Tab-separated table of C-alpha atoms (C1' of nucleotides) in Angstrom:
chain	number	residue	atom	x	y	z
A	1	MET	CA	-127.299	-118.195	23.482
A	2	ASP	CA	-129.450	-121.043	22.312
A	3	GLY	CA	-127.379	-124.042	23.349
A	4	MET	CA	-125.293	-124.426	20.210
A	5	SER	CA	-122.982	-121.515	20.663
A	6	THR	CA	-119.419	-122.723	21.164
A	7	GLU	CA	-120.147	-125.959	19.310
A	8	PRO	CA	-116.909	-127.830	19.946
A	9	ALA	CA	-118.710	-131.082	19.207
A	10	ALA	CA	-120.162	-130.613	15.737
A	11	GLU	CA	-120.353	-134.038	14.149
A	12	PRO	CA	-116.926	-134.598	12.598
A	13	ARG	CA	-116.486	-135.429	8.945
A	14	TRP	CA	-115.769	-139.139	9.088
A	15	LEU	CA	-113.862	-140.886	6.355
A	16	SER	CA	-115.725	-142.044	3.290
A	17	ASP	CA	-115.511	-145.681	2.263
A	18	GLU	CA	-112.829	-144.902	-0.284
A	19	GLU	CA	-110.877	-142.933	2.285
A	20	GLN	CA	-111.194	-145.656	4.883
A	21	TYR	CA	-109.931	-148.201	2.421
A	22	ALA	CA	-107.039	-145.992	1.419
A	23	TRP	CA	-106.168	-145.317	5.047
A	24	GLN	CA	-106.245	-148.973	5.974
A	25	SER	CA	-104.077	-149.825	2.995
A	26	TYR	CA	-101.682	-147.046	3.857
A	27	LEU	CA	-101.290	-148.203	7.447
A	28	HIS	CA	-100.750	-151.798	6.434
A	29	ALA	CA	-98.282	-150.980	3.705
A	30	THR	CA	-96.198	-148.547	5.706
A	31	THR	CA	-95.949	-150.655	8.845
A	32	LEU	CA	-95.150	-153.786	6.882
A	33	LEU	CA	-92.482	-152.023	4.852
A	34	GLU	CA	-90.866	-150.345	7.818
A	35	ASP	CA	-90.781	-153.627	9.711
A	36	HIS	CA	-89.399	-155.392	6.680
A	37	LEU	CA	-86.557	-152.926	6.242
A	38	ASP	CA	-85.837	-152.818	9.946
A	39	ARG	CA	-85.446	-156.564	10.066
A	40	GLN	CA	-83.393	-156.693	6.904
A	41	LEU	CA	-80.952	-154.091	8.145
A	42	GLN	CA	-80.841	-155.394	11.682
A	43	ARG	CA	-79.935	-158.798	10.310
A	44	ASP	CA	-77.488	-157.707	7.620
A	45	ALA	CA	-75.964	-154.583	9.125
A	46	GLY	CA	-76.716	-154.675	12.827
A	47	MET	CA	-78.723	-151.483	12.959
A	48	PRO	CA	-82.290	-150.258	12.503
A	49	HIS	CA	-83.435	-148.479	9.389
A	50	VAL	CA	-83.285	-145.000	10.893
A	51	TYR	CA	-79.652	-145.423	11.888
A	52	TYR	CA	-78.814	-146.584	8.399
A	53	GLY	CA	-80.428	-143.445	7.056
A	54	LEU	CA	-78.171	-141.358	9.266
A	55	LEU	CA	-75.085	-143.011	7.850
A	56	VAL	CA	-76.355	-142.376	4.336
A	57	GLN	CA	-76.844	-138.693	5.073
A	58	LEU	CA	-73.369	-138.408	6.503
A	59	SER	CA	-71.822	-140.245	3.568
A	60	ARG	CA	-73.241	-137.604	1.223
A	61	ALA	CA	-72.178	-134.620	3.320
A	62	PRO	CA	-69.147	-132.512	2.331
A	63	ARG	CA	-66.400	-134.012	4.445
A	64	ARG	CA	-68.684	-136.753	5.717
A	65	ARG	CA	-69.468	-134.324	8.490
A	66	MET	CA	-72.718	-132.724	9.512
A	67	ARG	CA	-74.034	-130.615	12.326
A	68	MET	CA	-76.297	-132.504	14.679
A	69	THR	CA	-79.281	-130.255	14.132
A	70	GLU	CA	-78.949	-130.351	10.373
A	71	LEU	CA	-78.728	-134.118	10.452
A	72	ALA	CA	-81.805	-134.319	12.628
A	73	GLN	CA	-83.702	-132.048	10.254
A	74	ASN	CA	-82.785	-134.082	7.207
A	75	ALA	CA	-83.729	-137.322	8.889
A	76	LYS	CA	-86.932	-135.845	10.321
A	77	ILE	CA	-86.168	-136.889	13.869
A	78	THR	CA	-85.754	-134.979	17.125
A	79	ARG	CA	-82.367	-133.845	18.330
A	80	SER	CA	-82.827	-135.996	21.391
A	81	ARG	CA	-83.342	-139.105	19.350
A	82	LEU	CA	-80.347	-138.234	17.260
A	83	SER	CA	-78.183	-137.789	20.331
A	84	HIS	CA	-78.992	-141.294	21.504
A	85	ALA	CA	-78.540	-142.706	18.034
A	86	VAL	CA	-75.160	-141.087	17.507
A	87	ALA	CA	-74.067	-142.277	20.932
A	88	ARG	CA	-74.800	-145.804	19.861
A	89	LEU	CA	-73.174	-145.412	16.446
A	90	GLU	CA	-70.138	-143.932	18.135
A	91	LYS	CA	-69.908	-146.956	20.391
A	92	ASN	CA	-69.797	-149.077	17.246
A	93	GLY	CA	-67.003	-146.935	15.862
A	94	TRP	CA	-69.064	-145.907	12.843
A	95	VAL	CA	-69.397	-142.247	13.740
A	96	ARG	CA	-67.275	-139.850	15.756
A	97	ARG	CA	-68.247	-136.573	17.331
A	98	GLU	CA	-66.169	-133.462	16.830
A	99	ASN	CA	-66.470	-129.961	18.201
A	100	CYS	CA	-67.717	-127.429	15.732
A	101	PRO	CA	-65.054	-124.771	15.094
A	102	SER	CA	-67.475	-121.947	14.390
A	103	ASP	CA	-69.935	-122.567	17.211
A	104	LYS	CA	-68.802	-123.796	20.573
A	105	ARG	CA	-72.210	-125.258	21.313
A	106	GLY	CA	-72.181	-127.300	18.168
A	107	GLN	CA	-71.113	-130.827	17.400
A	108	LEU	CA	-70.202	-132.404	14.107
A	109	ALA	CA	-71.059	-135.999	13.448
A	110	HIS	CA	-68.336	-137.584	11.330
A	111	LEU	CA	-68.758	-140.843	9.446
A	112	THR	CA	-65.587	-142.854	10.066
A	113	ASP	CA	-63.886	-145.055	7.498
A	114	GLU	CA	-65.182	-148.045	9.338
A	115	GLY	CA	-68.681	-146.617	9.224
A	116	MET	CA	-68.320	-145.963	5.509
A	117	HIS	CA	-67.246	-149.535	5.026
A	118	VAL	CA	-70.223	-150.903	6.921
A	119	LEU	CA	-72.463	-148.702	4.819
A	120	GLU	CA	-70.977	-149.903	1.541
A	121	LYS	CA	-71.389	-153.485	2.646
A	122	ALA	CA	-75.011	-152.961	3.562
A	123	ALA	CA	-76.123	-150.772	0.689
A	124	PRO	CA	-76.674	-153.411	-2.017
A	125	GLY	CA	-78.869	-155.567	0.170
A	126	HIS	CA	-80.839	-152.586	1.317
A	127	VAL	CA	-81.460	-151.287	-2.188
A	128	ALA	CA	-82.522	-154.755	-3.217
A	129	ALA	CA	-84.993	-154.846	-0.345
A	130	VAL	CA	-86.431	-151.457	-1.264
A	131	ARG	CA	-86.694	-152.476	-4.900
A	132	GLY	CA	-88.283	-155.798	-4.110
A	133	ALA	CA	-90.865	-154.244	-1.844
A	134	LEU	CA	-91.604	-151.060	-3.730
A	135	PHE	CA	-90.087	-149.968	-6.996
A	136	ASP	CA	-90.110	-153.286	-8.800
A	137	ARG	CA	-93.795	-153.616	-8.010
A	138	LEU	CA	-94.933	-150.211	-9.199
A	139	SER	CA	-95.259	-148.798	-12.688
A	140	PRO	CA	-93.281	-145.669	-13.572
A	141	GLU	CA	-96.526	-143.707	-13.423
A	142	GLN	CA	-97.239	-144.990	-9.939
A	143	ILE	CA	-93.755	-144.048	-8.792
A	144	GLY	CA	-94.394	-140.524	-9.969
A	145	GLN	CA	-97.782	-140.450	-8.291
A	146	LEU	CA	-96.305	-141.708	-5.037
A	147	ALA	CA	-93.594	-139.070	-5.115
A	148	GLU	CA	-96.094	-136.291	-5.658
A	149	ILE	CA	-98.455	-137.555	-2.965
A	150	CYS	CA	-95.640	-137.840	-0.461
A	151	ARG	CA	-94.336	-134.421	-1.350
A	152	VAL	CA	-97.733	-132.919	-0.582
A	153	MET	CA	-97.952	-134.827	2.683
A	154	ALA	CA	-94.491	-133.827	3.844
A	155	ASP	CA	-95.155	-130.219	2.883
A	156	GLY	CA	-98.167	-130.097	5.144
A	157	LEU	CA	-96.352	-131.678	8.059
A	158	GLN	CA	-93.238	-129.573	8.397
A	159	PRO	CA	-93.211	-129.140	12.158
A	160	LYS	CA	-93.722	-125.684	13.522
A	161	GLY	CA	-93.958	-126.277	17.250
A	162	ALA	CA	-92.568	-128.078	20.252
A	163	ASP	CA	-89.173	-129.602	19.742
A	164	LEU	CA	-89.156	-129.343	15.977
A	165	PRO	CA	-89.433	-125.630	15.236
A	166	TRP	CA	-87.856	-125.913	11.835
A	167	LEU	CA	-88.707	-123.787	8.847
A	168	ARG	CA	-90.482	-121.136	10.817
B	1	MET	CA	-63.300	-170.576	-13.693
B	2	ASP	CA	-62.287	-167.138	-14.761
B	3	GLY	CA	-62.833	-165.210	-11.553
B	4	MET	CA	-66.413	-164.209	-12.072
B	5	SER	CA	-68.122	-167.489	-11.387
B	6	THR	CA	-70.292	-167.286	-8.286
B	7	GLU	CA	-70.802	-163.550	-8.745
B	8	PRO	CA	-72.524	-162.665	-5.503
B	9	ALA	CA	-71.347	-159.111	-5.978
B	10	ALA	CA	-72.707	-158.135	-9.371
B	11	GLU	CA	-73.171	-154.369	-9.310
B	12	PRO	CA	-76.604	-153.831	-7.822
B	13	ARG	CA	-79.281	-151.850	-9.593
B	14	TRP	CA	-79.184	-148.559	-7.756
B	15	LEU	CA	-82.154	-146.260	-7.662
B	16	SER	CA	-82.707	-143.854	-10.532
B	17	ASP	CA	-83.035	-140.167	-9.799
B	18	GLU	CA	-86.798	-140.378	-9.918
B	19	GLU	CA	-86.776	-143.356	-7.609
B	20	GLN	CA	-84.404	-141.683	-5.182
B	21	TYR	CA	-86.617	-138.641	-5.075
B	22	ALA	CA	-89.702	-140.774	-4.543
B	23	TRP	CA	-87.996	-142.759	-1.819
B	24	GLN	CA	-86.801	-139.684	0.006
B	25	SER	CA	-90.270	-138.170	-0.173
B	26	TYR	CA	-91.808	-141.389	1.027
B	27	LEU	CA	-89.526	-141.591	4.039
B	28	HIS	CA	-90.099	-137.980	4.981
B	29	ALA	CA	-93.856	-138.154	4.567
B	30	THR	CA	-94.342	-141.397	6.453
B	31	THR	CA	-92.121	-140.550	9.389
B	32	LEU	CA	-93.594	-137.073	9.734
B	33	LEU	CA	-97.129	-138.382	9.576
B	34	GLU	CA	-96.539	-141.190	12.042
B	35	ASP	CA	-94.878	-138.807	14.471
B	36	HIS	CA	-97.674	-136.311	14.037
B	37	LEU	CA	-100.376	-138.861	14.801
B	38	ASP	CA	-98.431	-140.343	17.680
B	39	ARG	CA	-98.124	-136.957	19.310
B	40	GLN	CA	-101.713	-136.034	18.650
B	41	LEU	CA	-103.028	-139.223	20.219
B	42	GLN	CA	-100.558	-139.237	23.062
B	43	ARG	CA	-101.659	-135.754	23.942
B	44	ASP	CA	-105.405	-136.175	23.453
B	45	ALA	CA	-105.927	-139.807	24.383
B	46	GLY	CA	-102.870	-140.893	26.334
B	47	MET	CA	-101.768	-143.617	23.974
B	48	PRO	CA	-99.662	-144.076	20.850
B	49	HIS	CA	-101.165	-144.520	17.415
B	50	VAL	CA	-100.732	-148.276	17.322
B	51	TYR	CA	-102.648	-148.730	20.560
B	52	TYR	CA	-105.449	-146.587	19.231
B	53	GLY	CA	-105.591	-148.836	16.178
B	54	LEU	CA	-106.030	-151.841	18.439
B	55	LEU	CA	-109.005	-150.256	20.153
B	56	VAL	CA	-110.523	-149.476	16.772
B	57	GLN	CA	-110.155	-153.082	15.663
B	58	LEU	CA	-111.763	-154.334	18.849
B	59	SER	CA	-114.626	-151.866	18.581
B	60	ARG	CA	-115.513	-153.316	15.188
B	61	ALA	CA	-115.262	-156.953	16.245
B	62	PRO	CA	-118.414	-159.021	16.911
B	63	ARG	CA	-118.789	-158.746	20.666
B	64	ARG	CA	-115.908	-156.275	20.929
B	65	ARG	CA	-113.791	-159.368	21.383
B	66	MET	CA	-110.958	-160.719	19.311
B	67	ARG	CA	-108.360	-163.466	19.558
B	68	MET	CA	-104.893	-162.153	20.232
B	69	THR	CA	-103.386	-163.628	17.095
B	70	GLU	CA	-106.174	-162.331	14.891
B	71	LEU	CA	-105.788	-158.890	16.381
B	72	ALA	CA	-102.062	-158.987	15.818
B	73	GLN	CA	-102.574	-160.022	12.199
B	74	ASN	CA	-105.035	-157.243	11.502
B	75	ALA	CA	-102.782	-154.648	13.100
B	76	LYS	CA	-99.703	-156.051	11.378
B	77	ILE	CA	-97.722	-156.389	14.569
B	78	THR	CA	-96.072	-159.320	16.310
B	79	ARG	CA	-97.808	-161.278	19.029
B	80	SER	CA	-95.112	-160.194	21.425
B	81	ARG	CA	-95.756	-156.554	20.798
B	82	LEU	CA	-99.457	-157.130	21.156
B	83	SER	CA	-98.976	-158.866	24.488
B	84	HIS	CA	-97.182	-155.862	25.879
B	85	ALA	CA	-99.697	-153.475	24.389
B	86	VAL	CA	-102.699	-155.312	25.785
B	87	ALA	CA	-101.022	-155.527	29.170
B	88	ARG	CA	-100.753	-151.771	29.181
B	89	LEU	CA	-104.282	-151.232	27.909
B	90	GLU	CA	-105.547	-153.624	30.554
B	91	LYS	CA	-103.796	-151.601	33.239
B	92	ASN	CA	-105.713	-148.579	31.962
B	93	GLY	CA	-108.959	-150.503	32.199
B	94	TRP	CA	-109.640	-150.137	28.497
B	95	VAL	CA	-109.264	-153.798	27.580
B	96	ARG	CA	-109.767	-157.021	29.507
B	97	ARG	CA	-108.433	-160.452	28.765
B	98	GLU	CA	-110.687	-163.500	28.773
B	99	ASN	CA	-109.998	-167.164	28.260
B	100	CYS	CA	-111.067	-168.499	24.908
B	101	PRO	CA	-113.769	-171.140	25.352
B	102	SER	CA	-112.843	-173.153	22.275
B	103	ASP	CA	-109.065	-173.182	22.708
B	104	LYS	CA	-107.476	-173.412	26.103
B	105	ARG	CA	-104.330	-171.761	24.845
B	106	GLY	CA	-106.190	-168.775	23.501
B	107	GLN	CA	-107.057	-165.423	24.929
B	108	LEU	CA	-109.714	-162.975	23.924
B	109	ALA	CA	-109.065	-159.262	24.131
B	110	HIS	CA	-112.256	-157.472	25.106
B	111	LEU	CA	-112.806	-153.754	24.722
B	112	THR	CA	-114.440	-152.541	27.949
B	113	ASP	CA	-117.126	-149.877	28.147
B	114	GLU	CA	-114.528	-147.525	29.506
B	115	GLY	CA	-112.241	-148.307	26.585
B	116	MET	CA	-115.097	-147.706	24.167
B	117	HIS	CA	-115.735	-144.393	25.803
B	118	VAL	CA	-112.111	-143.326	25.517
B	119	LEU	CA	-112.176	-144.327	21.876
B	120	GLU	CA	-115.295	-142.307	21.145
B	121	LYS	CA	-113.770	-139.296	22.835
B	122	ALA	CA	-110.592	-139.576	20.810
B	123	ALA	CA	-112.014	-140.453	17.416
B	124	PRO	CA	-113.059	-136.993	16.193
B	125	GLY	CA	-109.695	-135.437	16.892
B	126	HIS	CA	-107.916	-138.325	15.292
B	127	VAL	CA	-110.000	-138.220	12.134
B	128	ALA	CA	-109.438	-134.499	11.944
B	129	ALA	CA	-105.699	-135.051	12.196
B	130	VAL	CA	-105.737	-137.673	9.446
B	131	ARG	CA	-107.841	-135.444	7.251
B	132	GLY	CA	-105.710	-132.407	7.848
B	133	ALA	CA	-102.529	-134.238	7.059
B	134	LEU	CA	-103.692	-136.455	4.232
B	135	PHE	CA	-107.147	-136.551	2.732
B	136	ASP	CA	-107.883	-132.852	2.695
B	137	ARG	CA	-104.626	-132.310	0.839
B	138	LEU	CA	-105.068	-134.875	-1.893
B	139	SER	CA	-107.384	-134.936	-4.873
B	140	PRO	CA	-109.846	-137.829	-5.191
B	141	GLU	CA	-107.653	-139.233	-7.963
B	142	GLN	CA	-104.635	-139.136	-5.714
B	143	ILE	CA	-106.511	-140.897	-2.952
B	144	GLY	CA	-107.336	-143.679	-5.389
B	145	GLN	CA	-103.752	-143.832	-6.573
B	146	LEU	CA	-102.466	-144.009	-3.021
B	147	ALA	CA	-104.851	-146.808	-2.152
B	148	GLU	CA	-103.798	-148.847	-5.153
B	149	ILE	CA	-100.091	-148.273	-4.539
B	150	CYS	CA	-100.409	-149.274	-0.905
B	151	ARG	CA	-102.441	-152.336	-1.795
B	152	VAL	CA	-99.662	-153.513	-4.093
B	153	MET	CA	-97.037	-152.836	-1.438
B	154	ALA	CA	-98.905	-154.646	1.301
B	155	ASP	CA	-99.582	-157.572	-1.015
B	156	GLY	CA	-95.897	-158.064	-1.610
B	157	LEU	CA	-95.012	-157.852	2.060
B	158	GLN	CA	-97.343	-160.355	3.672
B	159	PRO	CA	-94.861	-162.065	5.976
B	160	LYS	CA	-94.085	-165.671	5.358
B	161	GLY	CA	-91.271	-166.356	7.821
B	162	ALA	CA	-89.924	-165.790	11.278
B	163	ASP	CA	-92.449	-164.676	13.840
B	164	LEU	CA	-95.068	-163.653	11.328
B	165	PRO	CA	-95.879	-166.864	9.493
B	166	TRP	CA	-99.278	-165.687	8.409
B	167	LEU	CA	-100.924	-166.691	5.148
B	168	ARG	CA	-98.664	-169.635	4.565
C	1	DC	C1'	-70.620	-104.539	28.697
C	2	DA	C1'	-74.962	-106.599	30.781
C	3	DC	C1'	-79.034	-108.610	30.065
C	4	DC	C1'	-82.409	-111.571	28.202
C	5	DC	C1'	-83.834	-114.685	24.971
C	6	DG	C1'	-83.234	-118.200	21.644
C	7	DT	C1'	-80.425	-122.038	20.087
C	8	DT	C1'	-77.449	-126.332	20.529
C	9	DA	C1'	-76.855	-130.611	22.251
C	10	DT	C1'	-77.187	-133.840	25.982
C	11	DT	C1'	-79.144	-136.471	29.885
C	12	DG	C1'	-82.198	-139.507	32.682
C	13	DA	C1'	-86.377	-141.762	33.491
C	14	DA	C1'	-90.418	-143.789	31.736
C	15	DG	C1'	-92.410	-146.178	28.300
C	16	DG	C1'	-92.427	-148.992	23.923
C	17	DT	C1'	-90.371	-152.608	20.788
C	18	DT	C1'	-87.670	-156.679	19.449
C	19	DG	C1'	-86.165	-161.415	19.330
C	20	DA	C1'	-85.367	-165.553	21.534
C	21	DA	C1'	-86.927	-168.829	24.751
C	22	DC	C1'	-90.694	-171.063	27.126
C	23	DA	C1'	-94.997	-173.665	28.827
C	24	DA	C1'	-99.346	-175.093	27.535
C	25	DT	C1'	-102.206	-176.850	24.228
C	26	DT	C1'	-103.749	-178.622	19.736
C	27	DC	C1'	-103.107	-181.001	15.514
C	28	DA	C1'	-101.585	-184.579	12.241
C	29	DT	C1'	-100.131	-188.982	11.296
C	30	DG	C1'	-99.000	-193.179	11.759
D	1	DC	C1'	-104.322	-193.429	21.055
D	2	DA	C1'	-99.418	-191.983	21.096
D	3	DT	C1'	-96.031	-189.258	19.591
D	4	DG	C1'	-93.799	-185.383	17.397
D	5	DA	C1'	-94.603	-181.077	15.151
D	6	DA	C1'	-96.958	-176.782	15.095
D	7	DT	C1'	-99.665	-173.004	17.327
D	8	DT	C1'	-100.865	-169.754	21.157
D	9	DG	C1'	-99.642	-166.357	24.135
D	10	DT	C1'	-96.338	-164.680	27.521
D	11	DT	C1'	-91.863	-163.364	29.470
D	12	DC	C1'	-87.228	-161.462	29.894
D	13	DA	C1'	-83.390	-158.734	28.543
D	14	DA	C1'	-81.573	-155.684	25.375
D	15	DC	C1'	-82.452	-151.959	22.816
D	16	DC	C1'	-84.893	-147.759	21.103
D	17	DT	C1'	-87.862	-143.558	21.595
D	18	DT	C1'	-90.045	-139.786	23.984
D	19	DC	C1'	-90.434	-135.946	26.987
D	20	DA	C1'	-88.965	-132.722	30.178
D	21	DA	C1'	-85.106	-130.716	32.346
D	22	DT	C1'	-80.521	-128.990	31.977
D	23	DA	C1'	-75.963	-126.787	30.835
D	24	DA	C1'	-73.559	-124.092	27.713
D	25	DC	C1'	-73.200	-120.800	24.252
D	26	DG	C1'	-74.675	-117.034	20.681
D	27	DG	C1'	-76.920	-112.663	19.401
D	28	DG	C1'	-79.336	-108.605	19.740
D	29	DT	C1'	-80.695	-104.506	22.570
D	30	DG	C1'	-80.162	-100.998	25.744
DNA sequence: CACCCGTTATTGAAGGTTGAACAATTCATG
DNA sequence: CATGAATTGTTCAACCTTCAATAACGGGTG
């Protein structure tokens, strides 16, 4: 051995100037947008953005019902987080839990009529916010570029460990 | 009046298929990436991503010192959130608060030597995570596209009301 | 069937975030 | 300079998220 054997500390490849600029812009844009949508929905619909997304998922599901794990996968959140979220939404009367007939461990989250109504009330304002912040500011080409970039990112991040062992 | 006078409920412009796809991809990519970085930094450095970003800002500031409000602006978070964050970082010994000489209301956040050391320890792993999830997966063109898209987004979201009355 | 392992969903505690309210200070304007 | 308006940073309570631990069930193997 000559002192540079295991080399766990080889000088890392830092970000180039272009990459640093892109990263900074990315962080600013994403935090500002998430905050913006959170505030908009908290004000107009009484829930954070993530919870709204859960209602949307449920509204598109077959009988407005979805298994907890499937819902968590689609929303990219942990089952634990979903449990707490659904508990809160259930308290509001927007979602109800039901036992899954085919699997006694399972639960179905069911979007109630009241929940559907809240969603329909909130949707226009939310779409307007998303448009105003994103789609009305980008060219069609940019929208396509963004979609492709995000697809690549998400592809590389599909969790394979810990609490999110999906798509193994 | 003929019943459609004030029209606050004109059918909103929903998202096109392309836009829906882009939006879905965006949400998946950004939440997965943020979670990924949060876990990585929590594991390797004992703090969430946002807190790490604060240390980075401070490390680049003139005497490793920055006014609270300026720091909050740069990190795109509220002063309240920053207060809590700095309180925690101070408990860890990574940041110290100092009175601002020129403004008796003000506080300076100061990155300590220990904080600097923690940052230097954590930086390589963090950069590697960002690379692995983002920059090593995108072409140079895509990196440029992403930067431009995010610049436009951030531009349109600079807060002008509520608790974030910056850039008025 | 008995066993072991993986999965499903929940819980509780610790930590992080939000929004409103507050005291202290500075600024602008008459 | 006096007064009201605006800024700075913190605090509290309510809420949200994370992580590890747990109970209950399913599924394959011998």
